[in-house]
PDB file of C-alpha atoms in Angstrom:
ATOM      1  CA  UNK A   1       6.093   8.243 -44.741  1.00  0.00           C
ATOM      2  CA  UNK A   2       3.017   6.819 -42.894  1.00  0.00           C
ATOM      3  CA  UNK A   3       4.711   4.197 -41.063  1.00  0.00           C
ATOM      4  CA  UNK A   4       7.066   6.930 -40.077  1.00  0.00           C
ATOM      5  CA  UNK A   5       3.648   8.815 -38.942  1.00  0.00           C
ATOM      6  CA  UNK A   6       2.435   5.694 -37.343  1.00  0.00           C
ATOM      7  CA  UNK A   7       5.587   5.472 -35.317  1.00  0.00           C
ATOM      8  CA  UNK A   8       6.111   8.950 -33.400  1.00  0.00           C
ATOM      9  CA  UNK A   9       2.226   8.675 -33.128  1.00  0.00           C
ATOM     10  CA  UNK A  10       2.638   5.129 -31.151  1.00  0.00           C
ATOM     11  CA  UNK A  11       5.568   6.722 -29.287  1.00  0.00           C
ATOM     12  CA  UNK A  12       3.787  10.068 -28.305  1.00  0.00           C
ATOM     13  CA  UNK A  13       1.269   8.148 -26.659  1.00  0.00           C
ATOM     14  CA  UNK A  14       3.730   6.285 -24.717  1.00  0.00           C
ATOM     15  CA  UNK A  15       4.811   9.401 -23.380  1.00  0.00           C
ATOM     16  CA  UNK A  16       1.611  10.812 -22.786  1.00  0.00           C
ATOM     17  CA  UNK A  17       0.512   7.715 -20.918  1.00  0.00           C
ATOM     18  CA  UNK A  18       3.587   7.338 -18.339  1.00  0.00           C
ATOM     19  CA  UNK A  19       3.278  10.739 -18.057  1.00  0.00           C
ATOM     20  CA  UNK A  20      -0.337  10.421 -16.852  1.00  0.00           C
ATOM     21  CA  UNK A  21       0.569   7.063 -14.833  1.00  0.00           C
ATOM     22  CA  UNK A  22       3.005   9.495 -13.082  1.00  0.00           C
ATOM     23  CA  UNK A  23       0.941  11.855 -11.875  1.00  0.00           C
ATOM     24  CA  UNK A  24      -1.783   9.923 -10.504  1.00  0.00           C
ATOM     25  CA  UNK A  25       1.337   7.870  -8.623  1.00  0.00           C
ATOM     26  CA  UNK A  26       2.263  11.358  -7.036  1.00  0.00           C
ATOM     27  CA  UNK A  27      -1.450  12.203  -5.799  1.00  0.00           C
ATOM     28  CA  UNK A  28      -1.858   8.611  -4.664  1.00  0.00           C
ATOM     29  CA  UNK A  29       1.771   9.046  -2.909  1.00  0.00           C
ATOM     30  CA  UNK A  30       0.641  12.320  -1.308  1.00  0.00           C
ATOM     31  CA  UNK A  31      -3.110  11.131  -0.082  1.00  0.00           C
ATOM     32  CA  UNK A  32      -1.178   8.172   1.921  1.00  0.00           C
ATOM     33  CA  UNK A  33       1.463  10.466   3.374  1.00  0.00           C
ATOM     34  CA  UNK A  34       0.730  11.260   6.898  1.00  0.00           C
ATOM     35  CA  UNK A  35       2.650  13.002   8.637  1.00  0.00           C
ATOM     36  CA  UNK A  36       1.101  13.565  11.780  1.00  0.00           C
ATOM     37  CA  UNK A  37       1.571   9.928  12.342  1.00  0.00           C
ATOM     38  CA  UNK A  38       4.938   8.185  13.541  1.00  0.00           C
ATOM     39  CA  UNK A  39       6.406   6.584  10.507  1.00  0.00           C
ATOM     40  CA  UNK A  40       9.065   4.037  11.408  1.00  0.00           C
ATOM     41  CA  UNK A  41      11.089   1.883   9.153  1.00  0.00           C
ATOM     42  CA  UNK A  42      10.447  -1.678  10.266  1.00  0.00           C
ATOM     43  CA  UNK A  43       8.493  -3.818  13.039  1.00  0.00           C
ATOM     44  CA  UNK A  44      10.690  -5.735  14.845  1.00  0.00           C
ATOM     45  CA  UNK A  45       9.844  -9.427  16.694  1.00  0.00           C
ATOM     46  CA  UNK A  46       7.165  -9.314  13.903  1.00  0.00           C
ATOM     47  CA  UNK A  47       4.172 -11.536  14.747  1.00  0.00           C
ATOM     48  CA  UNK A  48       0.498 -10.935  13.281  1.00  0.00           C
ATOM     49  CA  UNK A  49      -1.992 -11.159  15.554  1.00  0.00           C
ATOM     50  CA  UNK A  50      -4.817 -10.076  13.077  1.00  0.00           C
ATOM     51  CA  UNK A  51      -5.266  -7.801  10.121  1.00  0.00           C
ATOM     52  CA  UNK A  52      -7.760  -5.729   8.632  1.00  0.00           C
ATOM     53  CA  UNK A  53      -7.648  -4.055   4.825  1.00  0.00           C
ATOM     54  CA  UNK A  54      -8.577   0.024   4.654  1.00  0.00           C
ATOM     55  CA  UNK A  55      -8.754   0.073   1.476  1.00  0.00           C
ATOM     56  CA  UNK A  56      -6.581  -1.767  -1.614  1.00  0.00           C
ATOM     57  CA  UNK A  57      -3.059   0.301  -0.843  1.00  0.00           C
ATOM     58  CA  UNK A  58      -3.632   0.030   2.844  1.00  0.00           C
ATOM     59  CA  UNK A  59      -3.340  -2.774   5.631  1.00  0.00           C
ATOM     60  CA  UNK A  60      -3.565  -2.258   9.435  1.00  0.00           C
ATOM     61  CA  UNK A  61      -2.157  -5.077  11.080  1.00  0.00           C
ATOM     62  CA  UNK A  62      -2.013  -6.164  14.706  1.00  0.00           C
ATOM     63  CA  UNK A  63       1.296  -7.361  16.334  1.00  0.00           C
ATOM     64  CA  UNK A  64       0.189  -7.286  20.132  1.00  0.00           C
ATOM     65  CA  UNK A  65      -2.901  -6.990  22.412  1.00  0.00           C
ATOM     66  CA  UNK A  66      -3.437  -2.854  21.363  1.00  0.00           C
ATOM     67  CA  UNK A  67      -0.325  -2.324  19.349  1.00  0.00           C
ATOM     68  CA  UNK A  68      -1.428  -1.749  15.203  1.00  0.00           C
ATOM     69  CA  UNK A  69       0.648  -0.577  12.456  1.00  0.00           C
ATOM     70  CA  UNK A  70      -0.920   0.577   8.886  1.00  0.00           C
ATOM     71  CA  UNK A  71       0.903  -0.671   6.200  1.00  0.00           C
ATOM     72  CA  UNK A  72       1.087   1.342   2.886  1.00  0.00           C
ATOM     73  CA  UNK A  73       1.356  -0.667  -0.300  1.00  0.00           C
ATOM     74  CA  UNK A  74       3.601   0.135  -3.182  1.00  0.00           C
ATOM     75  CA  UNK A  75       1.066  -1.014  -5.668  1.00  0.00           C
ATOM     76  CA  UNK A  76      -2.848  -1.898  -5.190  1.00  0.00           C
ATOM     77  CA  UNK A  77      -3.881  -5.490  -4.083  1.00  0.00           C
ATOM     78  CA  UNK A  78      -7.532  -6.069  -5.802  1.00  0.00           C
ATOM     79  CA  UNK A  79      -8.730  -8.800  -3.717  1.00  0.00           C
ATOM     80  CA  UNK A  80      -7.500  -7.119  -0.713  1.00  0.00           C
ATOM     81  CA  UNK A  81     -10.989  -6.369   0.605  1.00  0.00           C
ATOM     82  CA  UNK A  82     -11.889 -10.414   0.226  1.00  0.00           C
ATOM     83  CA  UNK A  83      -8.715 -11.807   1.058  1.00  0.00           C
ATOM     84  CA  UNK A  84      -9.182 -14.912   3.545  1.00  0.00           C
ATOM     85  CA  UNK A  85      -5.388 -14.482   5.035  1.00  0.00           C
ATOM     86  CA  UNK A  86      -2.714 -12.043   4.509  1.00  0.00           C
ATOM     87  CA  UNK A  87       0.894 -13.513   4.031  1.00  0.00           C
ATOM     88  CA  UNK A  88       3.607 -10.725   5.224  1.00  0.00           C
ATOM     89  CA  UNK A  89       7.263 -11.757   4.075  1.00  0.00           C
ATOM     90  CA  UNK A  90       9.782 -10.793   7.029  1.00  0.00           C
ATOM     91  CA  UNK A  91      13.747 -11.557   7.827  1.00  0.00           C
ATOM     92  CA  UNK A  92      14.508 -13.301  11.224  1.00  0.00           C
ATOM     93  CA  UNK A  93      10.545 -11.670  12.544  1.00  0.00           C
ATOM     94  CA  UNK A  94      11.367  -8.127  11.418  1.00  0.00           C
ATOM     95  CA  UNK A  95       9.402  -6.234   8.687  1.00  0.00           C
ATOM     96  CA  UNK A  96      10.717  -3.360   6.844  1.00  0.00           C
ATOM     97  CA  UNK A  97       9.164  -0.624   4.745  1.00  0.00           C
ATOM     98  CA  UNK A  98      10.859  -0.959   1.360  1.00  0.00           C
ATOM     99  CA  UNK A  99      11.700  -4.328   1.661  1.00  0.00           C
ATOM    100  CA  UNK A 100       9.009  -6.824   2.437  1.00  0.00           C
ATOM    101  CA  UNK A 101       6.152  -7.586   0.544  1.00  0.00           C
ATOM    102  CA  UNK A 102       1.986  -8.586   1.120  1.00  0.00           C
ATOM    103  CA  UNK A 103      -0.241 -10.854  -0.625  1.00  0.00           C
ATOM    104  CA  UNK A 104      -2.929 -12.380  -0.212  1.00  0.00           C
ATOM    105  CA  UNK A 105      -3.194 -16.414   0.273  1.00  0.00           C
ATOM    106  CA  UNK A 106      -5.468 -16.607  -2.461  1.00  0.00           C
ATOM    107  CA  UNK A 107      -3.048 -14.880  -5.081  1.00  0.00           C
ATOM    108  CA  UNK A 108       0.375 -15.521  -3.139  1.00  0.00           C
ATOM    109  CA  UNK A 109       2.147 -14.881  -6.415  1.00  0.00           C
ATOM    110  CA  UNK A 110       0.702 -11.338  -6.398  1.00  0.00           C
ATOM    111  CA  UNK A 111       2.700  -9.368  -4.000  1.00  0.00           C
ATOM    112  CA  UNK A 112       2.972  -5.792  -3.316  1.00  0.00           C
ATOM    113  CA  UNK A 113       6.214  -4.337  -1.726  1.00  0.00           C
ATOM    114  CA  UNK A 114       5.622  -2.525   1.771  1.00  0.00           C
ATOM    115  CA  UNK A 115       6.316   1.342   1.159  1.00  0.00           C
ATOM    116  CA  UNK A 116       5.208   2.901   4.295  1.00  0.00           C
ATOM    117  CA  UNK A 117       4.604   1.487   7.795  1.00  0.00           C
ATOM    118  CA  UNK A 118       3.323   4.016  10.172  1.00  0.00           C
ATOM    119  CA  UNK A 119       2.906   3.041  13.901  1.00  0.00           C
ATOM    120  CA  UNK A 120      -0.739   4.034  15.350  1.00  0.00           C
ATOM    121  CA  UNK A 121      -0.916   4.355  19.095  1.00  0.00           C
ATOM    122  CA  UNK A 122      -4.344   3.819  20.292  1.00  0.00           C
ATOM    123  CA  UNK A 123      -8.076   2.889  18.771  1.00  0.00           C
ATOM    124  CA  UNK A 124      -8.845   6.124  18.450  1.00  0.00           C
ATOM    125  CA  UNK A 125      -6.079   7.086  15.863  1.00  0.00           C
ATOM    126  CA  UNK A 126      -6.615   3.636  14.067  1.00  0.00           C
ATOM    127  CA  UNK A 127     -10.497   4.831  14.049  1.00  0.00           C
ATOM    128  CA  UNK A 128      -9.491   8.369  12.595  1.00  0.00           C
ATOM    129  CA  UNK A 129      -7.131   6.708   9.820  1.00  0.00           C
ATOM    130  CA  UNK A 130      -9.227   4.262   8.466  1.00  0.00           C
ATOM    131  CA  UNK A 131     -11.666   7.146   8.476  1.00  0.00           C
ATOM    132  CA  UNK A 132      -9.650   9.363   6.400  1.00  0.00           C
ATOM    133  CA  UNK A 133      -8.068   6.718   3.968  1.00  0.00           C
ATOM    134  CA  UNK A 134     -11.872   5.561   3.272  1.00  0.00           C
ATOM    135  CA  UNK A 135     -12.791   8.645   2.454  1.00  0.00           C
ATOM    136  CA  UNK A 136     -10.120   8.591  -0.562  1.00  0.00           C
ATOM    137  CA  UNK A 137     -12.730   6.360  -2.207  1.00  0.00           C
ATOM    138  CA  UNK A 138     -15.059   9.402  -2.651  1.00  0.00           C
ATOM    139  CA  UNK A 139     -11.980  11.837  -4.833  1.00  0.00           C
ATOM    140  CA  UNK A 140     -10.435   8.708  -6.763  1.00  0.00           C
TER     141      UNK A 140
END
């Protein structure tokens, strides 16, 4: 009878757990959903030409002189914020949301699958979005 007990106790908090895990996945989806910016499924003739981290779910990356898209991560990259170099998988130079992944060259093992990429047209809207996704540190 108690290892029966022991049992749906162990699964219940299973439940309870992904549960949990699931709804802090939807608030974290819905605080990097932006939809006054233009979200576009891939960057074609892909070549970095810098990169700065917002935060650990977030990338903006240079491809030209004044062209930057932010890159939303599927999962968290911890040592993001240090990394020395970014590695960017890509097929024949294009990127694609869904598909490609980041790490860092540190951890190059540890990758994190693109989910978003959302084109920013000038400095001032790259200013404005790191500005807003750095505030996310204050209600996590």
């Amino acid at each position: 009878m108690m290892r029966l007990f022991n049992t749906i106790l162990v699964i219940l908090l299973m439940v309870l757990s992904g549960c949990a895990s699931t709804e802090a996945n939807k608030q974290r989806d819905a605080m990097y959903t932006f939809p006054d910016l233009e979200q576009v499924n891939s960057i074609d003739n892909f070549r970095m030409d810098g990169w700065e981290s917002v935060d650990r779910y977030s990338i903006i990356v240079g491809v030209r002189p004044n062209q930057n898209y932010l890159l939303i991560l599927n999962g968290g990259l911890n040592d993001l914020n240090f990394a020395q170099g970014l590695a960017i998988t890509s097929t024949m130079g294009k990127v694609e949301a869904g598909f490609d992944s980041v790490s860092t060259v540190q951890e190059p093992m540890l990758k994190s699958q693109i989910k978003r990429i959302y084109k920013l047209e000038d400095k001032q809207q790259k200013n404005e979005i790191k500005a807003k996704i750095e505030s996310f540190a204050d209600n996590k």
